[in-house]
XYZ file of C-alpha atoms in Angstrom:
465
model
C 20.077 -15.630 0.386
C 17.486 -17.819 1.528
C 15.570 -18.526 -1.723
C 18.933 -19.337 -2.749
C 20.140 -21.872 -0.615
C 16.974 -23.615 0.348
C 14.662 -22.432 -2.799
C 12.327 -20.712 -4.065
C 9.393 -22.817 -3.513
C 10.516 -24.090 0.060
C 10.802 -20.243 1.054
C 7.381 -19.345 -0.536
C 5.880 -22.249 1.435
C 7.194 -21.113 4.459
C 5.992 -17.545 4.123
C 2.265 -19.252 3.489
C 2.732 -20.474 6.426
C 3.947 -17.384 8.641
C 1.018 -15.513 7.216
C -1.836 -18.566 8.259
C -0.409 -18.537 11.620
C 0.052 -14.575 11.961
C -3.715 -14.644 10.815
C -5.544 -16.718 13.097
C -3.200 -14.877 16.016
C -4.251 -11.838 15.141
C -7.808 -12.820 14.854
C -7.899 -14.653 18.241
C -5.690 -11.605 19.913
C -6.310 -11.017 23.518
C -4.133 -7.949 23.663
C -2.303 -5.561 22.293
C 1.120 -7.549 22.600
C -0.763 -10.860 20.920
C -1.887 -8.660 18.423
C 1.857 -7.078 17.493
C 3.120 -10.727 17.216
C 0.672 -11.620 14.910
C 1.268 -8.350 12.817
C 5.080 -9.532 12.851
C 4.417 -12.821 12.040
C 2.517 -11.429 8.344
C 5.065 -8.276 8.340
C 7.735 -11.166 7.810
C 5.645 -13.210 5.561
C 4.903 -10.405 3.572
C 8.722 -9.251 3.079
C 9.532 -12.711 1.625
C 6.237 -13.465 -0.471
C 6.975 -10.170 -2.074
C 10.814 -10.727 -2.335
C 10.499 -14.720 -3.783
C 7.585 -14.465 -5.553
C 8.746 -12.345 -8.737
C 11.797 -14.092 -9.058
C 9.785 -17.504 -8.844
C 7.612 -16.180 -11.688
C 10.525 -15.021 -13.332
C 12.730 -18.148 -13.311
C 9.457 -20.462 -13.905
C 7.964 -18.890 -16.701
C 8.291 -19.132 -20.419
C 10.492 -16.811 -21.921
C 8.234 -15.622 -24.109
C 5.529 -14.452 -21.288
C 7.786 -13.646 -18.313
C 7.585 -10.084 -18.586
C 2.721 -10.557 -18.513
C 3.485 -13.041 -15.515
C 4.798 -10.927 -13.227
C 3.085 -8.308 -14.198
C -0.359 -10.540 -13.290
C 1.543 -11.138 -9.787
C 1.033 -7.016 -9.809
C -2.490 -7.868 -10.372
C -3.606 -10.229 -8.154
C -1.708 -7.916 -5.279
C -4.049 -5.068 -6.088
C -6.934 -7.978 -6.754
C -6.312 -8.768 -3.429
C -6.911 -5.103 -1.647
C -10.142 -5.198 -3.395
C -11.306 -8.613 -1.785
C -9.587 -7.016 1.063
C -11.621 -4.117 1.074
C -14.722 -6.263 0.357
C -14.680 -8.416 3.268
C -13.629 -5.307 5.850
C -16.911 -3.700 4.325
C -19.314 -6.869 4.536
C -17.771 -7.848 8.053
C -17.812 -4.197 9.230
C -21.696 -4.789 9.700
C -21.105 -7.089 12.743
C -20.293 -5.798 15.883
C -16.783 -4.033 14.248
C -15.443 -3.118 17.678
C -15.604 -6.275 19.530
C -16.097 -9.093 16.513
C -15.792 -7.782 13.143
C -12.046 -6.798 13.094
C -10.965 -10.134 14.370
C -13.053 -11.516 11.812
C -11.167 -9.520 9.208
C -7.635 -10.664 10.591
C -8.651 -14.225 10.359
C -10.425 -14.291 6.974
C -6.841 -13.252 5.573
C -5.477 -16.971 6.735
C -7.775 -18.390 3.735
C -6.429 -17.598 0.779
C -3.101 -18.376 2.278
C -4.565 -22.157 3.152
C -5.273 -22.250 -0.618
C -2.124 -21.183 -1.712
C -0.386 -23.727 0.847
C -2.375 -26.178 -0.726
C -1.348 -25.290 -4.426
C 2.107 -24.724 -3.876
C 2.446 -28.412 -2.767
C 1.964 -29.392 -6.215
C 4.149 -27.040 -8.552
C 7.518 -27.568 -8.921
C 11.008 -25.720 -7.901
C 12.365 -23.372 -10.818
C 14.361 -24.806 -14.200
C 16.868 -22.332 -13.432
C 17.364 -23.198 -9.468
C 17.121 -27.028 -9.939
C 19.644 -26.822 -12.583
C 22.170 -24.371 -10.760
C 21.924 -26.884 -7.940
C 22.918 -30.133 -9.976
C 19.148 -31.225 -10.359
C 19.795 -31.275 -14.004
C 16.974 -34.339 -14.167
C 14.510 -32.903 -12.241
C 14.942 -29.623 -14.743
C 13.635 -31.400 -17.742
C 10.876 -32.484 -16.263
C 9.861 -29.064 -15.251
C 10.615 -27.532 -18.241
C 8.772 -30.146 -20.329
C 5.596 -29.325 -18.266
C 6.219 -25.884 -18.870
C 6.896 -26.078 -22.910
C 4.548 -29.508 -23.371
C 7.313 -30.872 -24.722
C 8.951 -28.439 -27.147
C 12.269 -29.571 -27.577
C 13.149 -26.598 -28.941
C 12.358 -24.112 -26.639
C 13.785 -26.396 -23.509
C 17.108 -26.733 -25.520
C 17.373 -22.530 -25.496
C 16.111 -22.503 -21.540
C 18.626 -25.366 -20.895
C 21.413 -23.537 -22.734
C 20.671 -19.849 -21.337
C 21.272 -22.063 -17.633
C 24.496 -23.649 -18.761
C 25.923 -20.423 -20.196
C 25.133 -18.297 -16.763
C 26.764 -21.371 -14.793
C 30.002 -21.499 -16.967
C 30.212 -17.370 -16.611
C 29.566 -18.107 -12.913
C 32.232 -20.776 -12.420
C 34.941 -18.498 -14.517
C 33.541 -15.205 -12.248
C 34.314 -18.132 -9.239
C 37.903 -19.041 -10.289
C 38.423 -15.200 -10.798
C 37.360 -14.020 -7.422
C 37.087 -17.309 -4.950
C 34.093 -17.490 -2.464
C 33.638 -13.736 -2.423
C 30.709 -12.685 -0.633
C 27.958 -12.088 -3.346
C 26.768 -8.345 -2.420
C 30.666 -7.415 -2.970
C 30.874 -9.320 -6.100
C 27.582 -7.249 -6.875
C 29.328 -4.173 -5.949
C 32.608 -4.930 -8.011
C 30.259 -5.743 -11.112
C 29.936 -2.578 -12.714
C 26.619 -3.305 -14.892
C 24.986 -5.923 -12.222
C 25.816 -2.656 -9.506
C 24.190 0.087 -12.014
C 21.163 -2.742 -12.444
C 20.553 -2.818 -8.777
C 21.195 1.041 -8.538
C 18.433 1.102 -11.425
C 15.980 -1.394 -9.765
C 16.302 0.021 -6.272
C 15.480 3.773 -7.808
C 12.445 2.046 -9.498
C 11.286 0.505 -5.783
C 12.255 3.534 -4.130
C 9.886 6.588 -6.804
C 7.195 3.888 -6.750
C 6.605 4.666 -3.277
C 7.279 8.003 -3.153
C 4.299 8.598 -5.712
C 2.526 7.580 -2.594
C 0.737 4.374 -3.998
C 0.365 2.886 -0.615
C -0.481 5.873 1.438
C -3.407 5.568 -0.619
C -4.170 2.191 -0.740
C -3.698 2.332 3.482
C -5.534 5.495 3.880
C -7.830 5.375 1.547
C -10.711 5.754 3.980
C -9.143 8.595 5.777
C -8.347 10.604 2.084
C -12.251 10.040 1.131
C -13.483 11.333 4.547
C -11.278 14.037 4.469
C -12.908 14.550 1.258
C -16.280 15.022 2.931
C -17.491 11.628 3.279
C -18.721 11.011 6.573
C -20.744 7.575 6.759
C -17.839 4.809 7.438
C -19.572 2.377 5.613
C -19.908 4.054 3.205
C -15.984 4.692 3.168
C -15.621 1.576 2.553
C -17.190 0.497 0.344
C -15.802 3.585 -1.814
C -12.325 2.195 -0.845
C -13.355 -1.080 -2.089
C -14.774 0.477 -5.418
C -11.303 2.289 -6.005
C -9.455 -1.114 -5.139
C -11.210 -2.604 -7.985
C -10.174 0.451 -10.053
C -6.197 -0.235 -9.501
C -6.863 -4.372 -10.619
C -8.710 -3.560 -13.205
C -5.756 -0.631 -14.501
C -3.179 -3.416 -13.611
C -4.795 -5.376 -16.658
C -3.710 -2.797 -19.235
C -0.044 -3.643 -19.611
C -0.410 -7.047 -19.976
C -0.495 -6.958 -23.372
C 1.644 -3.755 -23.646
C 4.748 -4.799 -21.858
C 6.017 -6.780 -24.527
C 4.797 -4.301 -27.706
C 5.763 -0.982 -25.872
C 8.795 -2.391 -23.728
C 9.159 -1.256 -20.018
C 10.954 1.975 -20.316
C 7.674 3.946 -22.296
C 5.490 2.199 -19.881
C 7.312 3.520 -17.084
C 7.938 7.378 -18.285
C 4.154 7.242 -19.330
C 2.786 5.982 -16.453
C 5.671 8.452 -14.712
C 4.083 11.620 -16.411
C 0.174 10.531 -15.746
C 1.107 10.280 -12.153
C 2.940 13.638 -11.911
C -0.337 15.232 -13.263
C -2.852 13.562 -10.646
C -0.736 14.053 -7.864
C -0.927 17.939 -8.788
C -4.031 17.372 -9.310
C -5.170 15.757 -6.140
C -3.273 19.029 -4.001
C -5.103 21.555 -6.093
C -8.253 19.514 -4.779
C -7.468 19.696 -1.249
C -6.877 23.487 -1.768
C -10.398 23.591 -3.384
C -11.817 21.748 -0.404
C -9.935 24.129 2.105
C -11.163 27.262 0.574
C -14.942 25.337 0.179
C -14.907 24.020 4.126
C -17.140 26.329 6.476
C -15.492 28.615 8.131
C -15.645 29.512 12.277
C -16.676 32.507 13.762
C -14.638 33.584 16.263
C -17.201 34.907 18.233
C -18.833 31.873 18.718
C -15.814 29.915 20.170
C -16.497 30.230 23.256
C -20.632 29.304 23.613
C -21.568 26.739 26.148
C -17.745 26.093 27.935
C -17.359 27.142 31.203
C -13.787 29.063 31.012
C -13.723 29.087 34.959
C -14.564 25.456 35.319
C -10.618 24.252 37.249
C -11.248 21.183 34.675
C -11.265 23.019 31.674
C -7.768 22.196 29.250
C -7.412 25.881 28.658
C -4.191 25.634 26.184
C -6.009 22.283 24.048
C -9.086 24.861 23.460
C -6.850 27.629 22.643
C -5.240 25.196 19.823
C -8.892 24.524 18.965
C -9.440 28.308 18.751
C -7.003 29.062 16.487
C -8.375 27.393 13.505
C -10.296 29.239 10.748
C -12.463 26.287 9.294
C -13.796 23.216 9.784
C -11.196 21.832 7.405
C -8.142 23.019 9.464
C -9.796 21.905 12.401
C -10.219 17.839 11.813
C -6.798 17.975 10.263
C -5.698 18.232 13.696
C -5.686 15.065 16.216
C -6.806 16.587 18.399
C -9.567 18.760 17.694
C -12.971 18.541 15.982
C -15.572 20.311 14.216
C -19.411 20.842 16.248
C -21.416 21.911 13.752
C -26.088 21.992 14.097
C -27.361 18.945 12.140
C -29.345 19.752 8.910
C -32.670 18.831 10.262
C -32.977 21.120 13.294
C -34.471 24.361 11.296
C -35.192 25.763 14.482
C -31.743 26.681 16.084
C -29.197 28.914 14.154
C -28.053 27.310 10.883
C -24.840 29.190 11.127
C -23.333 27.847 14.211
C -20.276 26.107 14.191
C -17.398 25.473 16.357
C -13.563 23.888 16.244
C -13.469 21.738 19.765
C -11.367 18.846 21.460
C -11.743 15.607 20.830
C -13.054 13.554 23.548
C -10.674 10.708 23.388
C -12.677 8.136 25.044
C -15.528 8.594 22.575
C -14.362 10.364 19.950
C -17.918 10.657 18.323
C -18.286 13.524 21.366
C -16.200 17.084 22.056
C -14.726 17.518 25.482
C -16.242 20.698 25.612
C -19.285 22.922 24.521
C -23.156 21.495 23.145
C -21.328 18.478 21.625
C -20.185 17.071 24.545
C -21.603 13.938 25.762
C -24.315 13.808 27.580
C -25.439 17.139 26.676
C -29.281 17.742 26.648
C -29.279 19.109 22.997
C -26.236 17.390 22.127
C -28.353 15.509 19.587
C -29.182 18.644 18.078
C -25.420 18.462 16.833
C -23.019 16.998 15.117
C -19.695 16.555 15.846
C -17.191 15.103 13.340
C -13.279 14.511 13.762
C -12.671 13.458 10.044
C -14.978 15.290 7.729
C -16.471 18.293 6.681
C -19.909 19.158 4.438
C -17.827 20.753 0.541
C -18.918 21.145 -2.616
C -15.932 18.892 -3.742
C -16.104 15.730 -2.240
C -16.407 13.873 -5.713
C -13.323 15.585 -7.178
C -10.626 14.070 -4.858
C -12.224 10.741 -5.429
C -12.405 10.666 -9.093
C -8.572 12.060 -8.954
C -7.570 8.919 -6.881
C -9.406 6.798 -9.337
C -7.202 8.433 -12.433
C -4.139 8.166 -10.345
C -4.364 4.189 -9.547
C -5.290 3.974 -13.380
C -2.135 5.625 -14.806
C 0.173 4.090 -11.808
C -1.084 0.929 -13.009
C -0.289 1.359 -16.443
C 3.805 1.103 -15.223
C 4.861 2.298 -12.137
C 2.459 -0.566 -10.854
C 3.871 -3.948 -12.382
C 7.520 -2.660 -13.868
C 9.709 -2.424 -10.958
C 8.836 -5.829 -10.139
C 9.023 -7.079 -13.546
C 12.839 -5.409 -13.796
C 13.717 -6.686 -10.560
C 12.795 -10.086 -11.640
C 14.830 -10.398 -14.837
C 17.275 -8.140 -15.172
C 20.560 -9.754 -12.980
C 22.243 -12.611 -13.555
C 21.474 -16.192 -11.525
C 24.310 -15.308 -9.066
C 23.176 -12.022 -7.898
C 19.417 -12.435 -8.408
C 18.069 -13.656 -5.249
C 20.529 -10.448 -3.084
C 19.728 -8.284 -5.653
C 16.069 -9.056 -5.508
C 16.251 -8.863 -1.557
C 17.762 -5.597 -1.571
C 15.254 -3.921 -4.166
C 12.650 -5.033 -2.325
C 14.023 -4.090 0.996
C 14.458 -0.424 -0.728
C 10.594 -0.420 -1.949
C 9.261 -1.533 2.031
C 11.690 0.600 3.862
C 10.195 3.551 1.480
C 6.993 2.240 1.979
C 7.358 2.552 5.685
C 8.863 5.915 5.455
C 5.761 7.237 3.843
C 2.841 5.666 5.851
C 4.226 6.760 8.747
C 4.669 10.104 8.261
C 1.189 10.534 6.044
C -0.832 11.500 8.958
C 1.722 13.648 10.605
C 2.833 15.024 7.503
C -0.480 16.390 6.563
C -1.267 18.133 9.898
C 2.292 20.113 9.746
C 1.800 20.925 6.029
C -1.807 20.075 5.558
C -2.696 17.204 2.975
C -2.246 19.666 -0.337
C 1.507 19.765 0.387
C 1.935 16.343 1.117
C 0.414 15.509 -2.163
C 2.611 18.449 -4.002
C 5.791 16.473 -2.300
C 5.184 13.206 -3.620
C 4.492 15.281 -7.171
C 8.173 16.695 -6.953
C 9.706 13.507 -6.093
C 8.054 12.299 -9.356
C 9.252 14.951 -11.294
C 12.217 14.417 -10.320
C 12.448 11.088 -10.912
């Protein structure tokens, strides 16, 4: 409704602005309560840059290239994890718990400065101008748009004036109804937004953005254990979904949307099988714990001793099961000390002040030989640690191909000038309430029914789909 009444550009303006000021509070946070109104501030910027946006591109662009425009808006969101990605790695080098995250936060109010800066030249949309009596101020636009070919800004001009006169006849018929009942009482603009909030809902539930958000906690669980590293992996497979994004741009128009979508829909059903049968693979790799060794170097009489958190601990058959729990982790002898036992390994508590450290046992801080050991809360040493990260990188690619860019695109053209901007709203509402729903529950989700079955879940939605 907002676009609407005060415009697209206005509203897109004001979001660039909500996400420069949520930035540099974030970055300058002294607390955890400056900190959550910062992350409000971009959570609201977000929800109308990604609601306004399409529909801008839709309404602004050529006819002809609507459907590669908003597909490159697609793009440059993924482009933007990568740089994203990039600059948590390179800044991740200075001092990450005191200086580098704020760093990170802040560096995110730049490219919204540029954007401010370049949306104070371009104009408001033909289509809103003209709806809005700025019949004048139209032209113009549209010759910038066309360089002056009268014929094409004759058929934009006309498609306007033909959705205004079916608007003011819907208008006599039904009087200032409220637009999301006249959406309801429309039955093909009400099967359109049934249709484009389905698309927004199944994109999420292939579990795009659990990746993209824990894509660092996927590759350790994978075996990676240098965060760094992580990273910089993350960053590589960032660069793998802009790249993918690419592909359709010249196939969205030859193929149409629908193929797109059911082939993108079937490559993603086949990784996401894929990627549980991995996790199994991992499982059945990960080292597993002798049960006689569970109890070496605790003291079991000790009054300070968290008998039923060990006993959780205890009950774990591998190192995989155990850092799949919060709250234990897996003590294993580092590589390089030949001289101890080379089979030793134990499932511990997390020390939650340090969680590089076990409560308990020889990885405990401050241990004499607790060098002699590692302790990890994330990771464990498999044969597979490639395979779950080369599945990722075929799942962004086939997502990309049209689960990726065509809900947006569909959202963006497919209802009329009177319902576009609620219809658009509620679609995208769908896709971030979804989106929620599944980023919250990743991490609890794959400690009650491990990550395999997570992954299997998000492959039945899709098939279902």
């Amino acid at each position: 409704k907002s676009s609407d009444k005060f415009g697209r550009r206005k509203v897109i303006i004001s979001a660039t602005v909500f996400f420069i000021v949520g930035a540099i509070i974030c970055g300058v946070a002294f607390g955890r309560w400056t900190l959550l109104i910062g992350r409000i501030l971009l959570g609201i910027a977000i929800g109308f840059a990604s609601m306004v946006v399409p529909v801008y591109i839709s309404e602004g662009a050529p006819a002809r290239i609507r459907g590669k425009l908003v597909t490159i808006y697609q793009f440059m969101v993924a482009f933007g994890f990568t740089v994203a990605n990039a600059v948590a790695a390179w800044f991740a080098h200075y001092d990450p718990v005191n200086i580098g995250w704020r760093l990170m936060f802040a560096f995110a109010a730049v490219p919204a400065l540029i954007q401010l800066i370049g949306f104070l030249f371009l104009p408001e949309t033909p289509r809103y101008l003209i709806n809005h009596g700025h019949e004048k101020e139209a032209q113009e636009v549209l010759h910038r748009l066309y360089d002056d070919d009268k014929e094409w800004i004759a058929y934009e001009m006309g498609e306007v004036a033909r959705e205004m006169r079916r608007e003011a006849i819907l208008r006599q018929e039904n009087g200032d109804e409220f637009v999301l009942r006249r959406v309801l009482r429309t039955a093909h603009v009400r099967k359109a937004l049934a249709l484009g909030c389905a698309l927004q809902m199944f994109q999420q539930l292939a579990g795009i953005n659990t990746i993209l958000y824990y894509t660092s906690s996927i590759i350790r669980s994978a075996g990676v254990h240098d965060k760094i590293t992580t990273i910089w992996i993350s960053c590589g497979i960032s660069t793998v979904q802009a790249v993918g994004t690419i592909l359709p741009l010249n196939l969205i128009e030859r193929l149409g949307r629908r193929t797109l979508v059911l082939s993108s829909l079937i490559g993603v059903v086949i990784t996401l099988c894929m990627m549980g049968g991995a996790f199994i693979l991992i499982n059945y790799d990960s080292t597993k714990i002798n049960p006689a060794q569970a109890y070496i170097g605790i003291d079991m009489n000790s009054t300070s001793t968290n008998k039923e958190l060990l006993d959780l601990c205890f009950g774990f058959r591998n190192c995989d099961d155990c850092v799949t729990s919060e709250h234990c982790g897996y003590c294993s002898l580092r590589e390089e000390s030949s001289s101890l036992p080379t089979t030793f390994g134990q499932c511990l508590p997390v020390n939650s002040e340090n969680t590089q450290h076990s409560l308990y046992g020889y990885c405990k801080d401050g241990m004499n030989n607790a060098t002699a050991y590692l302790f990890t809360d994330t990771s464990c040493k498999t044969r597979f640690t490639v395979l779950p990260i080369v599945i990722m990188i075929l799942y962004i690619s086939v997502y990309s191909l049209g689960m990726g860019p065509i809900p947006w695109v569909f959202n963006a053209e497919v209802y009329p000038i009177w319902a576009r901007g609620t219809c658009v709203a509620l679609s995208t509402f769908t896709n971030w309430t979804f989106n929620l729903l599944m980023s919250l529950t990743y991490l609890s989700l794959s400690q009650a029914i491990t990550k395999t079955w997570f992954w299997r879940s998000s492959h039945f939605f899709q098939s279902f789909f």
